[in-house]
Coordinates of C-alpha atoms in Angstrom, one line a residue:
Chain E
X20 CA 50.6 -137.8 84.2
X21 CA 49.4 -137.0 87.7
X22 CA 51.3 -136.8 91.0
X23 CA 49.9 -140.1 92.1
X24 CA 51.6 -141.9 89.3
X25 CA 54.9 -140.6 90.3
X26 CA 54.3 -141.1 94.0
X27 CA 53.7 -144.8 93.4
X28 CA 56.0 -145.7 90.6
X29 CA 59.1 -143.8 91.8
X30 CA 59.5 -145.8 95.0
X31 CA 58.6 -149.1 93.2
X32 CA 61.2 -148.5 90.5
X33 CA 63.8 -147.3 93.0
X34 CA 63.5 -150.5 95.0
X35 CA 63.6 -152.4 91.8
X36 CA 66.7 -150.5 90.7
X37 CA 68.4 -151.3 94.0
X38 CA 67.8 -155.0 93.5
X39 CA 68.9 -154.9 89.9
X40 CA 72.1 -153.2 90.9
X41 CA 72.7 -155.5 93.8
X42 CA 72.2 -158.7 91.7
X43 CA 74.0 -157.4 88.6
X44 CA 77.1 -156.1 90.5
X45 CA 77.4 -159.1 92.9
X46 CA 76.7 -161.6 90.1
X47 CA 79.2 -160.1 87.7
X48 CA 81.9 -159.8 90.4
X49 CA 81.5 -163.5 91.3
X50 CA 81.3 -164.1 87.5
X51 CA 84.7 -162.4 87.0
X52 CA 86.3 -164.7 89.6
X53 CA 84.7 -167.8 88.0
X54 CA 85.6 -166.6 84.5
X55 CA 89.2 -165.8 85.4
X56 CA 89.7 -169.2 87.1
X57 CA 88.0 -171.2 84.4
X58 CA 89.7 -169.2 81.6
X59 CA 93.1 -169.8 83.2
X60 CA 92.3 -173.5 83.6
X61 CA 91.1 -173.9 80.0
X62 CA 94.5 -172.8 78.6
X63 CA 96.6 -175.1 81.0
X64 CA 97.1 -178.8 80.6
X65 CA 95.5 -179.8 83.9
X66 CA 93.1 -182.4 82.3
X67 CA 90.6 -183.1 85.1
X68 CA 90.1 -179.4 86.0
X69 CA 89.8 -178.6 82.3
X70 CA 87.1 -181.2 81.8
X71 CA 85.1 -179.8 84.7
X72 CA 85.4 -176.3 83.3
X73 CA 84.4 -177.4 79.8
X74 CA 81.3 -179.3 81.0
X75 CA 80.2 -176.2 83.1
X76 CA 80.7 -173.9 80.1
X77 CA 78.9 -176.3 77.8
X78 CA 75.8 -176.5 80.1
X79 CA 75.6 -172.7 80.5
X80 CA 76.1 -171.9 76.9
X81 CA 73.7 -174.6 75.7
X82 CA 70.7 -173.5 77.9
X83 CA 68.9 -170.2 78.0
X84 CA 69.4 -168.0 81.0
X85 CA 65.7 -168.1 81.8
X86 CA 65.7 -171.9 82.0
X87 CA 68.8 -171.8 84.2
X88 CA 67.0 -169.4 86.5
X89 CA 63.9 -171.7 86.7
X90 CA 66.1 -174.7 87.3
X91 CA 68.1 -173.2 90.1
X92 CA 65.0 -171.7 91.7
X93 CA 62.6 -174.7 91.5
X94 CA 64.7 -177.9 90.9
X95 CA 67.9 -177.6 92.8
X96 CA 66.4 -176.6 96.1
X97 CA 64.2 -179.8 95.9
X98 CA 67.3 -181.9 95.5
X99 CA 69.2 -180.1 98.3
X100 CA 66.1 -179.9 100.5
X101 CA 66.7 -176.2 101.2
X102 CA 64.9 -173.0 100.2
X103 CA 66.8 -170.6 98.2
X104 CA 65.6 -167.0 98.2
X105 CA 64.8 -165.6 94.8
X106 CA 67.5 -162.9 95.0
X107 CA 70.2 -165.4 96.0
X108 CA 69.2 -167.5 93.0
X109 CA 69.4 -164.4 90.8
X110 CA 73.0 -163.8 91.9
X111 CA 73.9 -167.4 91.5
X112 CA 72.5 -167.5 88.0
X113 CA 74.0 -164.3 86.8
X114 CA 77.4 -165.3 88.3
X115 CA 77.3 -168.8 86.7
X116 CA 76.1 -167.4 83.4
X117 CA 78.5 -164.5 83.0
X118 CA 81.3 -166.6 84.4
X119 CA 81.0 -169.2 81.6
X120 CA 81.1 -166.5 78.9
X121 CA 83.9 -164.7 80.5
X122 CA 85.9 -167.9 80.7
X123 CA 86.1 -168.0 77.0
X124 CA 87.1 -164.4 76.8
X125 CA 89.8 -164.8 79.4
X126 CA 91.1 -168.0 77.8
X127 CA 91.3 -166.3 74.4
X128 CA 93.1 -163.3 75.9
X129 CA 95.6 -165.4 77.8
X130 CA 96.3 -167.5 74.7
X131 CA 96.9 -164.4 72.6
X132 CA 99.8 -163.2 74.6
X133 CA 103.0 -163.8 72.6
X134 CA 104.7 -167.0 73.9
X135 CA 108.0 -165.2 73.2
X136 CA 107.3 -162.9 76.1
X137 CA 106.7 -165.8 78.4
X138 CA 109.9 -167.4 77.2
X139 CA 111.8 -164.2 77.8
X140 CA 110.5 -163.9 81.3
X141 CA 111.3 -167.6 82.0
X142 CA 114.8 -167.1 80.6
X143 CA 115.4 -164.4 83.1
X144 CA 114.7 -166.7 86.0
X145 CA 111.1 -165.6 86.9
X146 CA 108.8 -168.3 88.4
X147 CA 105.4 -169.3 87.0
X148 CA 103.4 -166.9 89.2
X149 CA 105.7 -164.0 88.4
X150 CA 105.4 -164.6 84.7
X151 CA 101.6 -164.9 85.0
X152 CA 101.1 -161.7 87.0
X153 CA 103.8 -159.5 85.5
X154 CA 104.1 -160.6 81.9
X155 CA 101.0 -162.4 80.8
X156 CA 98.1 -160.8 82.6
X157 CA 98.7 -157.1 81.8
X158 CA 98.6 -157.6 78.0
X159 CA 95.8 -160.2 78.3
X160 CA 93.8 -157.7 80.4
X161 CA 94.1 -155.2 77.6
X162 CA 92.9 -157.8 75.0
X163 CA 90.0 -159.1 77.2
X164 CA 88.7 -155.6 78.1
X165 CA 86.2 -155.0 75.2
X166 CA 84.8 -158.6 75.5
X167 CA 84.4 -158.4 79.2
X168 CA 82.6 -155.1 79.1
X169 CA 80.3 -156.5 76.5
X170 CA 79.5 -159.4 78.9
X171 CA 78.9 -156.9 81.8
X172 CA 76.4 -155.1 79.6
X173 CA 74.7 -158.4 78.6
X174 CA 74.5 -159.5 82.3
X175 CA 73.0 -156.3 83.5
X176 CA 70.3 -156.6 81.0
X177 CA 69.9 -160.3 81.7
X178 CA 68.8 -159.5 85.2
X179 CA 65.5 -158.5 83.7
X180 CA 64.8 -162.2 82.9
X181 CA 65.0 -163.0 86.6
X182 CA 61.4 -161.6 86.9
X183 CA 60.3 -165.2 86.0
X184 CA 61.5 -166.4 89.4
X185 CA 59.8 -163.5 91.2
X186 CA 63.0 -161.4 91.8
X187 CA 61.6 -157.9 92.3
X188 CA 64.2 -156.3 90.1
X189 CA 63.3 -153.2 88.2
X190 CA 61.6 -154.9 85.2
X191 CA 59.4 -157.0 87.5
X192 CA 58.4 -153.9 89.5
X193 CA 57.5 -152.1 86.3
X194 CA 55.4 -155.0 85.1
X195 CA 53.6 -155.1 88.5
X196 CA 52.9 -151.4 88.3
X197 CA 51.8 -151.5 84.7
X198 CA 49.4 -154.4 85.5
X199 CA 47.8 -152.5 88.4
X200 CA 47.6 -149.1 86.9
X201 CA 47.3 -149.7 83.2
X202 CA 49.9 -146.9 82.8
X203 CA 51.8 -149.0 80.3
X204 CA 53.3 -146.3 78.2
X205 CA 54.9 -144.1 80.8
X206 CA 55.9 -147.1 83.0
X207 CA 57.7 -149.0 80.2
X208 CA 59.2 -145.7 78.9
X209 CA 60.7 -145.0 82.3
X210 CA 61.9 -148.6 82.5
X211 CA 63.6 -148.4 79.0
X212 CA 65.2 -145.1 79.9
X213 CA 66.6 -146.6 83.1
X214 CA 68.4 -149.4 81.2
X215 CA 69.6 -146.9 78.5
X216 CA 71.1 -144.7 81.2
X217 CA 72.7 -147.5 83.2
X218 CA 74.2 -149.2 80.1
X219 CA 75.4 -145.8 78.8
X220 CA 77.3 -145.3 82.0
X221 CA 78.9 -148.7 81.5
X222 CA 79.8 -147.8 77.9
X223 CA 81.4 -144.5 79.1
X224 CA 83.3 -146.5 81.8
X225 CA 84.5 -148.9 79.1
X226 CA 85.8 -146.0 77.0
X227 CA 87.6 -144.6 80.0
X228 CA 89.2 -147.9 81.0
X229 CA 90.3 -148.5 77.4
X230 CA 91.9 -145.1 77.2
X231 CA 93.5 -145.3 80.6
X232 CA 95.0 -148.8 80.4
X233 CA 95.2 -149.6 76.7
X234 CA 97.8 -147.1 75.5
Chain T
X6 CA 131.7 -173.9 82.7
X7 CA 128.7 -175.5 80.9
X8 CA 129.4 -179.0 79.8
X9 CA 126.8 -180.5 77.5
X10 CA 127.2 -184.3 77.2
X11 CA 125.3 -186.6 74.8
X12 CA 122.3 -184.2 74.6
X13 CA 119.4 -185.4 72.5
X14 CA 116.1 -183.9 71.6
X15 CA 113.1 -185.5 69.8
X16 CA 109.9 -183.8 68.8
X17 CA 107.8 -187.0 68.6
X18 CA 109.4 -189.1 65.9
X19 CA 111.6 -186.3 64.7
X20 CA 115.1 -186.3 66.0
X21 CA 116.3 -182.7 66.1
X22 CA 119.4 -183.2 68.2
X23 CA 121.4 -186.4 68.2
X24 CA 124.3 -186.8 70.7
X25 CA 125.5 -183.2 71.1
X26 CA 128.7 -182.7 73.1
X27 CA 129.9 -179.2 73.8
X28 CA 132.0 -177.9 76.6
X29 CA 131.8 -174.1 77.0
X30 CA 134.7 -172.5 78.9
X31 CA 134.5 -169.3 80.9
X32 CA 135.1 -166.2 78.8
X33 CA 134.7 -168.1 75.5
X34 CA 132.7 -166.9 72.6
X35 CA 131.2 -169.9 70.7
X36 CA 129.4 -169.3 67.4
X37 CA 127.0 -171.9 66.0
X38 CA 126.3 -171.9 62.3
X39 CA 124.5 -174.2 60.1
X40 CA 121.5 -174.6 57.7
X41 CA 118.0 -173.9 58.9
X42 CA 116.5 -177.0 60.5
X43 CA 119.9 -178.2 61.6
X44 CA 119.0 -177.9 65.3
X45 CA 121.0 -174.8 66.2
X46 CA 118.2 -172.9 67.9
X47 CA 116.9 -176.1 69.5
X48 CA 120.4 -176.7 70.9
X49 CA 120.5 -173.2 72.4
X50 CA 117.0 -173.5 73.8
X51 CA 117.8 -176.9 75.3
X52 CA 120.6 -175.4 77.3
X53 CA 118.3 -173.2 79.4
X54 CA 115.5 -175.7 79.0
X55 CA 113.0 -173.6 77.2
X56 CA 112.9 -176.9 75.4
X57 CA 113.3 -180.0 77.6
X58 CA 116.1 -182.2 76.3
X59 CA 115.1 -185.8 75.7
X60 CA 118.4 -187.2 77.0
X61 CA 121.9 -186.5 78.1
X62 CA 123.2 -184.2 80.7
X63 CA 124.2 -180.6 81.1
X64 CA 126.7 -179.9 83.9
X65 CA 126.9 -176.5 85.4
X66 CA 129.0 -175.8 88.5
X67 CA 129.2 -179.5 89.2
X68 CA 125.5 -180.1 89.0
X69 CA 123.5 -181.8 86.3
X70 CA 120.9 -179.1 85.6
X71 CA 118.6 -181.8 83.9
X72 CA 118.2 -183.5 87.2
X73 CA 114.6 -183.4 88.4
X74 CA 115.7 -181.9 91.7
X75 CA 117.6 -179.0 90.1
X76 CA 115.7 -175.7 90.1
X77 CA 116.2 -174.5 86.5
X78 CA 115.5 -170.9 87.6
X79 CA 118.9 -170.9 89.4
X80 CA 120.6 -171.6 86.1
X81 CA 118.4 -169.1 84.1
X82 CA 119.3 -166.4 86.6
X83 CA 122.9 -166.9 85.8
X84 CA 122.7 -167.6 82.1
X85 CA 120.7 -165.1 80.1
X86 CA 119.2 -165.3 76.7
X87 CA 118.7 -162.9 73.8
X88 CA 116.0 -163.8 71.3
X89 CA 115.7 -163.4 67.5
X90 CA 112.4 -161.4 68.0
X91 CA 113.6 -159.4 71.0
X92 CA 110.5 -160.4 73.1
X93 CA 110.4 -157.2 75.1
X94 CA 107.5 -156.7 77.4
X95 CA 105.3 -154.3 75.4
X96 CA 103.4 -152.6 78.3
X97 CA 106.6 -151.8 80.2
X98 CA 108.9 -148.9 79.4
X99 CA 112.5 -149.6 78.4
X100 CA 113.7 -149.0 82.0
X101 CA 111.0 -151.2 83.5
X102 CA 111.9 -154.0 81.0
X103 CA 115.5 -153.9 82.3
X104 CA 114.5 -153.6 86.0
X105 CA 111.8 -156.3 86.1
X106 CA 113.8 -159.4 86.6
X107 CA 116.5 -158.3 89.0
X108 CA 113.7 -156.9 91.3
X109 CA 111.3 -159.8 91.1
X110 CA 114.0 -162.4 91.6
X111 CA 115.2 -160.4 94.7
X112 CA 118.7 -159.8 93.3
X113 CA 118.4 -156.0 93.5
X114 CA 116.3 -153.4 95.3
X115 CA 114.2 -151.2 93.1
X116 CA 116.7 -148.3 93.5
X117 CA 119.7 -150.5 92.7
X118 CA 118.0 -151.9 89.7
X119 CA 117.2 -148.4 88.4
X120 CA 120.9 -147.4 88.8
X121 CA 122.0 -150.5 86.9
X122 CA 119.4 -150.0 84.2
X123 CA 120.8 -146.5 83.6
X124 CA 124.3 -147.8 83.3
X125 CA 123.3 -150.7 81.0
X126 CA 121.2 -148.4 78.8
X127 CA 124.2 -146.1 78.5
X128 CA 126.3 -149.0 77.6
X129 CA 124.0 -150.1 74.7
X130 CA 123.6 -146.4 73.6
X131 CA 120.0 -145.9 74.6
X132 CA 120.1 -143.7 77.7
X133 CA 117.6 -141.2 76.2
X134 CA 115.1 -144.1 75.6
X135 CA 114.6 -145.2 79.2
X136 CA 111.1 -143.9 79.5
X137 CA 109.6 -144.9 76.1
X138 CA 107.7 -148.1 75.2
X139 CA 109.4 -150.8 73.1
X140 CA 107.0 -150.3 70.2
X141 CA 108.4 -146.9 69.5
X142 CA 111.9 -148.3 69.0
X143 CA 113.5 -149.7 65.9
X144 CA 114.4 -153.4 65.8
X145 CA 118.0 -152.7 66.4
X146 CA 117.2 -150.5 69.4
X147 CA 114.8 -153.2 70.8
X148 CA 117.4 -155.8 70.5
X149 CA 119.9 -153.6 72.4
X150 CA 117.3 -153.2 75.1
X151 CA 116.9 -156.9 75.2
X152 CA 120.6 -157.3 75.7
X153 CA 120.5 -154.8 78.5
X154 CA 117.6 -156.6 80.1
X155 CA 119.6 -159.9 80.0
X156 CA 122.7 -158.1 81.4
X157 CA 120.7 -156.7 84.3
X158 CA 120.7 -160.1 85.9
X159 CA 124.6 -159.9 85.9
X160 CA 124.8 -163.2 84.1
X161 CA 127.8 -165.6 84.0
X162 CA 127.0 -166.3 80.3
X163 CA 124.7 -165.3 77.6
X164 CA 122.9 -167.3 74.9
X165 CA 122.1 -165.4 71.7
X166 CA 119.5 -167.0 69.3
X167 CA 120.0 -165.4 65.9
X168 CA 120.0 -161.9 67.5
X169 CA 120.3 -160.0 64.2
X170 CA 118.2 -162.2 61.9
X171 CA 115.0 -160.2 62.4
X172 CA 116.7 -156.9 61.7
X173 CA 116.9 -154.6 58.7
X174 CA 120.4 -154.9 57.3
X175 CA 121.4 -151.3 58.3
X176 CA 120.5 -152.0 62.0
X177 CA 122.6 -155.1 62.3
X178 CA 125.8 -153.3 62.9
X179 CA 124.8 -151.5 66.2
X180 CA 123.7 -154.8 67.8
X181 CA 126.9 -156.6 66.7
X182 CA 128.9 -153.7 68.0
X183 CA 127.4 -154.2 71.5
X184 CA 128.0 -157.9 71.3
X185 CA 131.7 -157.4 70.3
X186 CA 132.0 -155.1 73.3
X187 CA 130.7 -157.8 75.6
X188 CA 133.0 -160.3 74.1
X189 CA 135.9 -158.0 74.7
X190 CA 134.9 -157.6 78.4
X191 CA 135.2 -161.4 78.7
X192 CA 131.5 -162.4 78.7
X193 CA 130.9 -166.1 78.0
X194 CA 128.7 -166.2 74.9
X195 CA 127.0 -168.9 72.8
X196 CA 125.8 -167.3 69.6
X197 CA 123.6 -168.9 67.0
X198 CA 124.2 -166.7 63.9
X199 CA 124.3 -166.3 60.2
X200 CA 126.8 -163.4 60.5
X201 CA 129.9 -165.1 59.2
X202 CA 132.1 -162.0 59.5
X203 CA 131.0 -161.6 63.2
X204 CA 131.8 -165.3 63.8
X205 CA 135.2 -164.9 62.1
X206 CA 136.1 -161.8 64.0
X207 CA 134.8 -162.5 67.5
X208 CA 134.4 -166.2 68.0
X209 CA 137.0 -168.3 69.8
X210 CA 135.3 -171.3 68.4
X211 CA 132.9 -172.0 65.5
X212 CA 130.6 -175.0 65.6
X213 CA 129.0 -176.1 62.3
X214 CA 125.7 -178.1 62.9
X215 CA 123.7 -180.1 60.4
X216 CA 120.8 -182.6 60.9
X217 CA 121.1 -182.5 64.6
X218 CA 124.9 -183.3 64.7
X219 CA 127.9 -181.3 65.2
X220 CA 129.7 -181.8 61.9
X221 CA 132.7 -179.7 62.6
X222 CA 134.1 -177.6 65.4
X223 CA 137.2 -175.5 65.6
X224 CA 138.7 -172.0 65.4
X225 CA 137.0 -169.6 63.0
X226 CA 140.0 -170.0 60.7
X227 CA 139.7 -173.8 60.7
X228 CA 135.9 -174.0 60.2
X229 CA 135.2 -171.0 58.0
X230 CA 138.3 -170.9 55.9
X231 CA 139.6 -174.4 55.9
X232 CA 136.6 -176.6 56.5
X233 CA 137.5 -180.3 56.7
X234 CA 134.0 -181.6 56.0
X235 CA 132.2 -181.7 52.7
X236 CA 129.0 -180.5 54.3
X237 CA 130.6 -177.5 55.8
X238 CA 132.1 -176.5 52.5
X239 CA 128.7 -176.9 50.7
X240 CA 127.0 -174.8 53.3
X241 CA 129.5 -172.1 53.3
X242 CA 129.6 -171.9 49.5
X243 CA 125.8 -171.8 49.2
X244 CA 125.6 -169.4 52.1
X245 CA 128.3 -167.0 51.1
X246 CA 127.1 -166.6 47.5
X247 CA 124.1 -164.9 48.9
X248 CA 126.1 -163.0 51.5
X249 CA 127.4 -159.5 50.8
X250 CA 130.7 -160.2 52.4
X251 CA 132.4 -162.0 49.6
X252 CA 135.6 -162.2 51.5
X253 CA 135.4 -165.9 52.2
X254 CA 133.3 -166.9 49.2
X255 CA 136.3 -167.7 47.1
X256 CA 137.9 -169.7 49.8
X257 CA 134.8 -171.7 50.5
X258 CA 134.3 -172.7 47.0

């Protein structure tokens, strides 16, 4: 490996890494909001909202992420008559995708909280919001944690698929470089190592959170 | 104090309560007995509307608490409940379990609630357990924490839904002891129970329920020892043959 390789690939990968992180973090954070709201709605009896959430989750779960990316990048801007930058589309797709899967995790976690605890809280005169935030969410959070971290990991890796809509995230950058330089072995090895390290950090974080909050 | 008039409850086609009339007076201890499926627990849960009654009225301080305009939280703040399965909040310590409701409902400041929690835990004999989590306690201890939690709201009355039914036999005594103490202090209590000796000793009134009706109601002496109705006699006979306290068995047969 010569110096020129490093001088070219390192800045390319670094800029790719920045975009990967930006899209993954922003997308997942929005996904958490979507997932929490939809997950909550799914276990209530508010029929119209529930129907909307169910259709959304169905569409996302029944189509591949790559198709979702292509659709939001090429089709939806045509309908709306606006141009959406690739990175914005990337965030939207990761958010919608992770949100749908997190909805199911959140729903399951909320439903698994012993109804007796809700009744006990109600019998003490607490209102709905107090019961939700002080009695239901803490144990539900504990139950949801492993599933949510799994989804974070999947979503970080899913950002690689956004290369199809020209998002210059790290995989796309690596592909570009490999195509120009024919240095496929070192390039893709560095790329794989990058994901290994990032996901390992997430796994360590998960272990820490589980230890810290889950007795 | 709590007047229940013509209360009904259906689950779909199933009539669980049919025309229940009970007046609970201040300071009174009412024990409700009856076979499983007779509607005892549903009756209790309809009082604080964990189940919504299908008909009738419940008058409390001159208001019908079943009115749509009535905020049931007001009633629940004043009438506490103790559950068969304790239902403590597992991620909160014993002290936090007791303090949660008075603080959230704005009855007490955090400091006041902590002081009251200390007093109540002492009262139920669990002062040293204030900082542990419920899972580390025995069933009997958990139930005493649950009683302290209900008392922290300084209730006018308490509803007990088979408070000792989920306990190992050797742990029942401690819980009943606490309840007797409350009765002595003049707490108004409605207790669904299978503890006949407790009913006999502590209750001012025993109500026998079957098939969603109140079959018989009277002093413990009347209902448990000289039941007027055939159904009561059959229940007590069948019940008491399996009960260790054979004191009343002969009489009931």
